[in-house]
Amino acid sequence: MRVLLIGSGGREHALAVGLAADPSVDFLAAAPGNPGIAQVAELHEVKATDPAAVAALAVELAADLVVVGPEAPLVAGVADAVRAKGIACFGPSAAAAQLEGSKAFANEVMAAAGVPTARSYACTTPDEVGRALDDFGAPYVVKNDGLAAGKGVVVTDDRAAAEQHAADCGKVVIEEFLPGPEVSLFVVTDGTAAVPLMPAQDFKRLADGDEGPNTGGMGAYAPLAWAPDDLVPRVLAETVEPTLAEMRRRGTPFAGLLYVGLALTPDGPKVIEFNARFGDPETQVVLALLETPLAGLLNAAATGTLAQLPPLRWRDGAAITVVVASQNYPGTPRTGDVIEGAEVPGVIHAGTARRDDGALISAGGRVLSVTATGPDLAAARDAAYALVDGVRLDGAQFRTDIALGAVEGRIKL
Ligand code: AMP
């Protein structure tokens, strides 16, 4: 199989490693890729959000399968353009990607499908914002309605900060606060059949102890030994199947990766958000444990043959990833710093670039996603932090408590 992967972050490096390890893949290209991805794939330049350009590249490379990593190309219609050329594409249509592209749309679909989620209001005027904040009370949850790369949400007890975020965004969704530990569940789907991957937990706040601003994600781990045994079947029955059915009913079936972000509330799992693609950095840990060849799985979803795939196989043990971010992230990150110790197995590249002289430099907010597995979570954690110790990046920021609560048995439902 000839595969073209679209994207350039840590998620795509993890996908590239998985695709390259699949014996059915005899050619792997990535566009635009990054220096980490370059170790396992041939890189091509492309504007990832330009559907015609991506489709033309897929034709030129005689790709059998295109895998779209990030949300922006999906919302822009890249999967539609690739399929229009007769090439299989893993990733939803632009219409279906609205599940991530618009929080208001996602809430509409969830309401129609009877999916358990937070009560919410779509607001545009200060009046509407005020009424919604009054209704729910603190902590306030204010979400930008459009794509915000995982950073459009403010959760705060500070009413003025909630009002300010709403004013800055224009169109927002204001939600009831959902208490409880968060879980990310990835579901591979061809629109009808749904194959859940292993649930993972990520860490959205910048600093230890869940302090500091929200980020795209600072680390993740799997499996979740503390999660209820019926979590996955329950979420499939209550959330995933009804959502896929509602999307089919609307004539816009969702095929690709449905990312279900959940809060395990006292009333059961409730949806915090849907995404239309693999999550970053949870992908790094989930794929590190997946034994089933990745390209075959994604190709089955892309070609509507998922129901015929044998059950997934998983490796024993646990995986953890620790994100190393640049100075000032998630504000305007400092870039251009030389990175050392990052060209070793397990160090996933998220925001790196190659300088003219060949040096590896930082090129984004989240720079590396340092990933390790082990026979148990404690061992995986030690291995990942040992790898982090070997990395040199001026001004680097990383959390020291990824998966610590799980290792110490402190997570309570
Ligand atoms: P999102 O971009 O929707 O994933 O939101 C980012 C983070 O904000 C989530 O991972 C949660 O920690 C938090 N969050 C979002 N919505 C809610 C909610 N309704 N209740 C509690 N926390 C939330």
Short mmCIF file of C-alpha atoms and ligand atoms in Angstrom, two decimals:
data_model
loop_
_atom_site.label_atom_id
_atom_site.label_comp_id
_atom_site.label_asym_id
_atom_site.label_seq_id
_atom_site.Cartn_x
_atom_site.Cartn_y
_atom_site.Cartn_z
CA MET A 1 0.00 0.00 0.00
CA ARG A 2 1.25 3.51 -0.86
CA VAL A 3 0.29 5.93 1.92
CA LEU A 4 0.38 9.72 2.12
CA LEU A 5 0.11 11.28 5.58
CA ILE A 6 -0.93 14.93 5.94
CA GLY A 7 0.30 17.03 8.85
CA SER A 8 3.44 18.04 10.69
CA GLY A 9 2.97 17.61 14.45
CA GLY A 10 3.55 15.05 17.17
CA ARG A 11 0.35 13.21 16.31
CA GLU A 12 1.56 12.82 12.73
CA HIS A 13 5.00 11.63 13.82
CA ALA A 14 3.29 8.96 15.96
CA LEU A 15 1.02 8.04 13.03
CA ALA A 16 4.04 7.90 10.71
CA VAL A 17 5.88 5.51 13.04
CA GLY A 18 2.78 3.29 13.17
CA LEU A 19 2.23 3.38 9.41
CA ALA A 20 5.90 2.71 8.64
CA ALA A 21 5.82 -0.35 10.92
CA ASP A 22 2.87 -1.87 9.02
CA PRO A 23 4.24 -4.55 6.64
CA SER A 24 1.48 -3.75 4.14
CA VAL A 25 2.94 -0.25 3.62
CA ASP A 26 5.64 -0.29 0.95
CA PHE A 27 5.79 3.47 0.45
CA LEU A 28 5.14 6.22 2.99
CA ALA A 29 5.15 9.93 2.23
CA ALA A 30 4.24 12.82 4.50
CA ALA A 31 3.39 16.41 3.72
CA PRO A 32 4.58 18.75 5.01
CA GLY A 33 6.01 16.48 7.78
CA ASN A 34 8.81 17.38 10.18
CA PRO A 35 12.40 16.25 10.86
CA GLY A 36 11.17 13.37 13.04
CA ILE A 37 8.75 12.16 10.39
CA ALA A 38 11.58 12.44 7.83
CA GLN A 39 13.24 9.46 9.54
CA VAL A 40 10.42 7.16 8.38
CA ALA A 41 8.75 8.90 5.42
CA GLU A 42 9.57 10.80 2.25
CA LEU A 43 8.63 14.46 2.82
CA HIS A 44 6.78 16.62 0.33
CA GLU A 45 5.77 20.24 0.57
CA VAL A 46 2.11 21.04 0.49
CA LYS A 47 -0.26 23.52 2.02
CA ALA A 48 -2.21 21.04 4.16
CA THR A 49 -5.38 23.15 4.11
CA ASP A 50 -5.47 23.38 0.30
CA PRO A 51 -7.75 20.53 -0.83
CA ALA A 52 -6.76 20.73 -4.51
CA ALA A 53 -3.05 20.74 -3.70
CA VAL A 54 -3.31 17.73 -1.36
CA ALA A 55 -5.42 15.80 -3.87
CA ALA A 56 -2.92 16.58 -6.66
CA LEU A 57 -0.04 15.36 -4.50
CA ALA A 58 -1.93 12.14 -3.71
CA VAL A 59 -2.41 11.55 -7.45
CA GLU A 60 1.23 12.38 -8.25
CA LEU A 61 2.44 9.91 -5.60
CA ALA A 62 -0.06 7.25 -6.75
CA ALA A 63 -1.25 6.98 -3.16
CA ASP A 64 -3.67 4.19 -2.28
CA LEU A 65 -4.54 5.81 1.04
CA VAL A 66 -4.32 9.36 2.37
CA VAL A 67 -4.37 9.82 6.15
CA VAL A 68 -5.24 13.32 7.31
CA GLY A 69 -3.87 14.15 10.77
CA PRO A 70 -5.07 17.64 11.77
CA GLU A 71 -8.54 19.14 11.88
CA ALA A 72 -8.00 22.25 9.75
CA PRO A 73 -7.49 20.32 6.45
CA LEU A 74 -10.57 18.20 7.21
CA VAL A 75 -12.75 21.23 7.87
CA ALA A 76 -11.33 22.75 4.66
CA GLY A 77 -12.50 19.71 2.64
CA VAL A 78 -9.23 17.86 2.00
CA ALA A 79 -10.82 14.42 2.47
CA ASP A 80 -13.59 15.28 -0.03
CA ALA A 81 -11.04 16.42 -2.62
CA VAL A 82 -8.92 13.28 -2.22
CA ARG A 83 -11.94 10.97 -2.50
CA ALA A 84 -13.11 12.87 -5.57
CA LYS A 85 -9.90 11.61 -7.24
CA GLY A 86 -10.89 8.04 -6.42
CA ILE A 87 -8.31 7.69 -3.64
CA ALA A 88 -9.25 6.28 -0.23
CA CYS A 89 -8.92 8.83 2.55
CA PHE A 90 -8.91 8.37 6.30
CA GLY A 91 -10.69 11.45 7.61
CA PRO A 92 -14.23 12.80 7.55
CA SER A 93 -15.78 15.03 4.90
CA ALA A 94 -15.90 18.78 5.53
CA ALA A 95 -19.59 18.44 6.40
CA ALA A 96 -18.95 15.69 8.97
CA ALA A 97 -15.86 17.47 10.38
CA GLN A 98 -18.24 20.17 11.59
CA LEU A 99 -18.61 17.92 14.64
CA GLU A 100 -15.29 19.48 15.61
CA GLY A 101 -15.41 22.63 13.50
CA SER A 102 -18.41 24.07 15.32
CA LYS A 103 -19.23 23.49 18.98
CA ALA A 104 -22.78 24.69 18.29
CA PHE A 105 -23.19 22.08 15.52
CA ALA A 106 -21.82 19.34 17.80
CA ASN A 107 -24.29 20.32 20.50
CA GLU A 108 -27.15 20.23 17.99
CA VAL A 109 -26.18 16.72 16.87
CA MET A 110 -25.80 15.54 20.46
CA ALA A 111 -29.20 16.94 21.40
CA ALA A 112 -30.83 15.21 18.41
CA ALA A 113 -29.05 11.94 19.22
CA GLY A 114 -29.80 12.09 22.95
CA VAL A 115 -26.11 11.97 23.87
CA PRO A 116 -25.22 12.76 27.51
CA THR A 117 -23.37 16.08 27.57
CA ALA A 118 -23.32 19.44 29.33
CA ARG A 119 -26.32 21.74 29.01
CA SER A 120 -25.27 24.69 26.88
CA TYR A 121 -26.24 27.95 25.19
CA ALA A 122 -24.86 29.38 21.95
CA CYS A 123 -24.36 33.11 22.61
CA THR A 124 -23.32 36.12 20.56
CA THR A 125 -24.42 39.19 22.53
CA PRO A 126 -23.22 40.31 26.00
CA ASP A 127 -26.84 39.94 27.14
CA GLU A 128 -27.03 36.29 26.11
CA VAL A 129 -23.61 35.67 27.65
CA GLY A 130 -24.73 37.25 30.93
CA ARG A 131 -27.90 35.16 31.10
CA ALA A 132 -26.02 31.92 30.38
CA LEU A 133 -23.37 32.66 33.02
CA ASP A 134 -26.14 33.45 35.54
CA ASP A 135 -27.94 30.22 34.73
CA PHE A 136 -24.96 27.89 35.25
CA GLY A 137 -22.97 29.79 37.89
CA ALA A 138 -19.25 29.21 38.56
CA PRO A 139 -17.07 27.52 37.47
CA TYR A 140 -17.82 29.13 34.10
CA VAL A 141 -17.09 27.23 30.87
CA VAL A 142 -16.83 29.50 27.80
CA LYS A 143 -15.89 27.97 24.44
CA ASN A 144 -14.99 29.68 21.20
CA ASP A 145 -17.45 28.37 18.60
CA GLY A 146 -14.88 27.86 15.83
CA LEU A 147 -11.68 25.84 15.55
CA ALA A 148 -9.18 26.98 18.15
CA ALA A 149 -6.59 24.17 18.12
CA GLY A 150 -7.75 22.97 21.52
CA LYS A 151 -7.12 26.34 23.09
CA GLY A 152 -10.45 28.11 22.69
CA VAL A 153 -11.85 27.14 26.07
CA VAL A 154 -11.76 29.13 29.28
CA VAL A 155 -12.81 27.44 32.52
CA THR A 156 -12.76 29.95 35.35
CA ASP A 157 -14.40 31.10 38.57
CA ASP A 158 -13.69 34.68 37.53
CA ARG A 159 -16.85 36.14 36.02
CA ALA A 160 -15.02 39.07 34.40
CA ALA A 161 -12.55 36.67 32.71
CA ALA A 162 -15.47 34.58 31.41
CA GLU A 163 -17.17 37.68 30.00
CA GLN A 164 -13.91 38.89 28.48
CA HIS A 165 -13.28 35.55 26.69
CA ALA A 166 -16.82 35.65 25.30
CA ALA A 167 -16.29 39.20 24.06
CA ASP A 168 -12.92 38.27 22.48
CA CYS A 169 -14.42 35.29 20.61
CA GLY A 170 -17.66 36.86 19.36
CA LYS A 171 -19.63 33.61 18.99
CA VAL A 172 -19.32 31.29 21.97
CA VAL A 173 -20.91 28.28 23.57
CA ILE A 174 -21.41 28.57 27.33
CA GLU A 175 -21.76 25.29 29.16
CA GLU A 176 -22.59 23.73 32.45
CA PHE A 177 -19.38 22.64 34.23
CA LEU A 178 -18.92 18.85 34.20
CA PRO A 179 -17.12 17.50 37.27
CA GLY A 180 -15.01 14.33 37.29
CA PRO A 181 -11.86 12.86 35.75
CA GLU A 182 -11.48 13.29 32.00
CA VAL A 183 -10.96 10.49 29.50
CA SER A 184 -10.24 10.55 25.78
CA LEU A 185 -11.73 7.75 23.72
CA PHE A 186 -10.73 7.37 20.06
CA VAL A 187 -13.14 5.53 17.79
CA VAL A 188 -12.16 4.44 14.29
CA THR A 189 -15.25 4.36 12.11
CA ASP A 190 -16.30 3.93 8.50
CA GLY A 191 -19.55 5.73 9.25
CA THR A 192 -21.38 2.59 10.39
CA ALA A 193 -19.00 0.17 12.11
CA ALA A 194 -17.16 1.61 15.11
CA VAL A 195 -13.93 0.25 16.57
CA PRO A 196 -12.91 1.83 19.88
CA LEU A 197 -9.23 2.22 20.71
CA MET A 198 -7.86 2.12 24.26
CA PRO A 199 -9.05 5.02 26.46
CA ALA A 200 -6.31 7.45 27.50
CA GLN A 201 -6.03 10.47 29.73
CA ASP A 202 -4.36 13.71 28.78
CA PHE A 203 -3.25 16.73 30.76
CA LYS A 204 -4.46 20.03 29.39
CA ARG A 205 -3.03 22.50 31.88
CA LEU A 206 0.49 23.79 31.49
CA ALA A 207 1.82 23.23 34.99
CA ASP A 208 2.01 20.51 37.63
CA GLY A 209 -1.09 20.02 39.75
CA ASP A 210 -3.30 21.10 36.84
CA GLU A 211 -2.29 24.72 37.36
CA GLY A 212 -1.71 27.35 34.71
CA PRO A 213 -3.37 27.98 31.37
CA ASN A 214 -5.02 25.43 29.08
CA THR A 215 -2.77 24.07 26.35
CA GLY A 216 -3.08 21.69 23.43
CA GLY A 217 -2.02 18.96 25.90
CA MET A 218 1.12 18.46 28.01
CA GLY A 219 1.15 14.68 28.36
CA ALA A 220 -0.91 11.51 28.33
CA TYR A 221 -0.96 7.90 29.42
CA ALA A 222 -2.80 4.63 28.88
CA PRO A 223 -4.28 2.29 29.94
CA LEU A 224 -6.56 3.73 32.62
CA ALA A 225 -6.54 1.04 35.32
CA TRP A 226 -8.92 3.12 37.44
CA ALA A 227 -11.65 3.54 34.82
CA PRO A 228 -14.90 1.55 35.18
CA ASP A 229 -14.95 -1.77 33.29
CA ASP A 230 -18.06 -0.81 31.34
CA LEU A 231 -16.70 2.56 30.22
CA VAL A 232 -16.06 1.71 26.57
CA PRO A 233 -19.25 -0.31 25.89
CA ARG A 234 -21.29 2.34 27.69
CA VAL A 235 -19.82 5.22 25.68
CA LEU A 236 -20.26 3.25 22.46
CA ALA A 237 -23.94 2.60 23.25
CA GLU A 238 -24.85 6.00 24.73
CA THR A 239 -22.71 8.31 22.62
CA VAL A 240 -20.88 6.88 19.63
CA GLU A 241 -23.60 4.76 17.99
CA PRO A 242 -26.33 7.43 18.34
CA THR A 243 -23.99 10.14 17.04
CA LEU A 244 -22.96 8.07 14.00
CA ALA A 245 -26.63 7.25 13.35
CA GLU A 246 -27.59 10.93 13.53
CA MET A 247 -24.78 11.87 11.13
CA ARG A 248 -25.97 9.18 8.68
CA ARG A 249 -29.54 10.41 9.05
CA ARG A 250 -28.39 13.91 8.09
CA GLY A 251 -26.78 12.54 4.93
CA THR A 252 -23.30 13.40 6.22
CA PRO A 253 -21.94 10.13 7.64
CA PHE A 254 -18.88 10.55 9.83
CA ALA A 255 -16.02 8.29 8.68
CA GLY A 256 -12.55 8.64 10.18
CA LEU A 257 -11.55 9.14 13.77
CA LEU A 258 -14.20 10.27 16.21
CA TYR A 259 -12.47 11.58 19.30
CA VAL A 260 -14.78 11.58 22.29
CA GLY A 261 -13.59 13.77 25.17
CA LEU A 262 -15.47 12.70 28.28
CA ALA A 263 -15.91 13.72 31.89
CA LEU A 264 -16.71 10.76 34.15
CA THR A 265 -19.31 12.57 36.22
CA PRO A 266 -21.26 11.09 39.15
CA ASP A 267 -24.14 10.67 36.64
CA GLY A 268 -21.97 8.71 34.19
CA PRO A 269 -19.73 9.61 31.26
CA LYS A 270 -20.69 12.87 29.55
CA VAL A 271 -19.20 14.37 26.40
CA ILE A 272 -17.00 17.42 26.86
CA GLU A 273 -16.14 17.64 23.18
CA PHE A 274 -15.93 15.80 19.90
CA ASN A 275 -12.94 16.05 17.64
CA ALA A 276 -12.77 14.81 14.08
CA ARG A 277 -9.22 13.45 14.27
CA PHE A 278 -6.73 11.74 16.53
CA GLY A 279 -5.91 13.72 19.69
CA ASP A 280 -2.45 15.00 20.41
CA PRO A 281 -0.71 13.78 22.60
CA GLU A 282 -2.99 10.80 23.42
CA THR A 283 -2.26 9.31 19.98
CA GLN A 284 1.36 8.88 21.00
CA VAL A 285 0.45 6.53 23.87
CA VAL A 286 -2.46 4.73 22.24
CA LEU A 287 -0.48 3.87 19.10
CA ALA A 288 2.54 2.83 21.19
CA LEU A 289 0.33 0.05 22.59
CA LEU A 290 -1.55 -0.92 19.42
CA GLU A 291 -0.24 -4.16 17.94
CA THR A 292 -2.70 -4.41 15.03
CA PRO A 293 -1.05 -2.91 11.93
CA LEU A 294 -2.17 0.72 11.68
CA ALA A 295 -2.47 1.17 7.92
CA GLY A 296 -4.76 -1.84 7.61
CA LEU A 297 -7.03 -0.43 10.31
CA LEU A 298 -7.22 3.06 8.81
CA ASN A 299 -7.64 1.68 5.31
CA ALA A 300 -10.57 -0.47 6.46
CA ALA A 301 -12.25 2.66 7.85
CA ALA A 302 -11.50 4.58 4.65
CA THR A 303 -12.92 1.85 2.42
CA GLY A 304 -16.02 0.95 4.44
CA THR A 305 -14.78 -2.52 5.40
CA LEU A 306 -14.21 -2.05 9.12
CA ALA A 307 -16.85 -4.64 10.09
CA GLN A 308 -14.68 -7.36 8.49
CA LEU A 309 -11.55 -6.47 10.47
CA PRO A 310 -10.57 -8.95 13.21
CA PRO A 311 -10.62 -7.59 16.79
CA LEU A 312 -7.76 -5.22 17.63
CA ARG A 313 -4.69 -6.58 19.40
CA TRP A 314 -2.93 -4.61 22.13
CA ARG A 315 0.50 -4.91 23.70
CA ASP A 316 0.71 -5.65 27.41
CA GLY A 317 1.96 -2.88 29.68
CA ALA A 318 1.50 0.87 29.66
CA ALA A 319 2.62 3.94 27.75
CA ILE A 320 3.17 7.56 28.70
CA THR A 321 4.16 10.67 26.83
CA VAL A 322 5.56 13.89 28.29
CA VAL A 323 5.35 17.00 26.14
CA VAL A 324 8.38 19.29 26.12
CA ALA A 325 7.23 22.79 25.19
CA SER A 326 9.15 25.91 24.35
CA GLN A 327 9.58 28.94 26.55
CA ASN A 328 6.46 31.10 26.75
CA TYR A 329 4.07 28.40 25.44
CA PRO A 330 1.02 28.63 25.26
CA GLY A 331 1.56 32.34 24.69
CA THR A 332 3.79 33.31 21.75
CA PRO A 333 6.41 30.57 22.01
CA ARG A 334 10.11 31.26 21.58
CA THR A 335 11.37 29.29 18.58
CA GLY A 336 14.72 28.74 16.87
CA ASP A 337 16.45 27.19 19.90
CA VAL A 338 18.79 24.28 19.24
CA ILE A 339 17.53 20.91 20.54
CA GLU A 340 19.85 18.12 21.57
CA GLY A 341 19.09 14.53 22.48
CA ALA A 342 15.88 14.43 20.46
CA GLU A 343 16.93 12.10 17.66
CA VAL A 344 16.41 8.87 19.54
CA PRO A 345 13.57 6.33 19.44
CA GLY A 346 10.61 7.39 21.55
CA VAL A 347 11.18 11.10 21.12
CA ILE A 348 8.31 12.20 18.92
CA HIS A 349 8.78 15.49 17.08
CA ALA A 350 5.92 17.97 17.37
CA GLY A 351 7.35 21.41 16.62
CA THR A 352 10.85 20.96 15.23
CA ALA A 353 12.67 22.13 12.13
CA ARG A 354 16.03 21.67 10.51
CA ARG A 355 18.26 24.79 10.34
CA ASP A 356 20.33 25.39 7.20
CA ASP A 357 23.42 24.07 8.97
CA GLY A 358 21.55 20.85 9.83
CA ALA A 359 20.93 21.62 13.50
CA LEU A 360 17.57 20.56 14.93
CA ILE A 361 15.70 23.61 16.28
CA SER A 362 12.41 24.36 17.97
CA ALA A 363 9.69 25.57 15.61
CA GLY A 364 6.52 25.65 17.67
CA GLY A 365 4.94 25.69 21.10
CA ARG A 366 4.91 21.98 21.76
CA VAL A 367 8.33 20.86 20.57
CA LEU A 368 8.67 17.20 21.54
CA SER A 369 6.44 14.46 22.87
CA VAL A 370 8.68 12.07 24.75
CA THR A 371 7.07 8.64 24.72
CA ALA A 372 7.93 5.39 26.46
CA THR A 373 6.32 2.06 27.24
CA GLY A 374 6.94 -0.31 30.12
CA PRO A 375 5.55 -3.40 31.81
CA ASP A 376 3.46 -1.10 34.02
CA LEU A 377 2.68 2.60 34.25
CA ALA A 378 5.35 3.31 36.88
CA ALA A 379 8.04 1.73 34.68
CA ALA A 380 6.79 3.55 31.56
CA ARG A 381 6.82 6.81 33.52
CA ASP A 382 10.41 6.29 34.71
CA ALA A 383 11.49 5.48 31.16
CA ALA A 384 9.80 8.56 29.68
CA TYR A 385 11.28 10.94 32.26
CA ALA A 386 14.72 9.36 31.74
CA LEU A 387 14.34 10.23 28.03
CA VAL A 388 13.24 13.78 28.95
CA ASP A 389 16.41 14.10 31.04
CA GLY A 390 18.43 13.43 27.93
CA VAL A 391 16.86 16.32 26.01
CA ARG A 392 18.46 19.76 25.93
CA LEU A 393 16.31 22.76 24.96
CA ASP A 394 16.77 26.24 26.42
CA GLY A 395 13.71 27.47 28.30
CA ALA A 396 11.96 24.08 28.00
CA GLN A 397 8.74 23.62 29.94
CA PHE A 398 7.32 20.22 30.86
CA ARG A 399 5.18 18.77 33.60
CA THR A 400 6.79 16.47 36.14
CA ASP A 401 3.50 14.89 37.25
CA ILE A 402 2.16 13.20 34.10
CA ALA A 403 0.37 9.97 35.18
CA LEU A 404 1.54 10.43 38.77
CA GLY A 405 -2.01 10.41 40.18
CA ALA A 406 -2.70 7.12 38.40
CA VAL A 407 0.57 5.55 39.57
CA GLU A 408 -0.17 6.61 43.14
CA GLY A 409 -3.82 5.50 42.96
CA ARG A 410 -5.14 9.00 43.66
CA ILE A 411 -7.77 9.20 40.89
CA LYS A 412 -11.26 8.90 42.35
CA LEU A 413 -14.46 8.50 40.40
P1 AMP B 1 -12.09 21.32 24.99
O1 AMP B 1 -11.25 22.13 24.06
O2 AMP B 1 -13.55 21.40 24.74
O3 AMP B 1 -11.54 19.92 25.16
O4 AMP B 1 -11.87 21.90 26.43
C1 AMP B 1 -10.59 21.97 26.99
C2 AMP B 1 -10.66 21.59 28.44
O5 AMP B 1 -11.56 22.46 29.14
C3 AMP B 1 -11.23 20.21 28.67
O6 AMP B 1 -10.27 19.21 28.54
C4 AMP B 1 -11.74 20.33 30.06
O7 AMP B 1 -10.68 20.21 30.99
C5 AMP B 1 -12.25 21.73 30.11
N1 AMP B 1 -13.70 21.74 29.85
C6 AMP B 1 -14.31 21.96 28.68
N2 AMP B 1 -15.64 21.89 28.79
C7 AMP B 1 -15.90 21.61 30.07
C8 AMP B 1 -17.09 21.41 30.84
N3 AMP B 1 -18.32 21.52 30.30
N4 AMP B 1 -16.96 21.11 32.16
C9 AMP B 1 -15.74 21.01 32.72
N5 AMP B 1 -14.59 21.21 32.06
C10 AMP B 1 -14.65 21.51 30.76
#
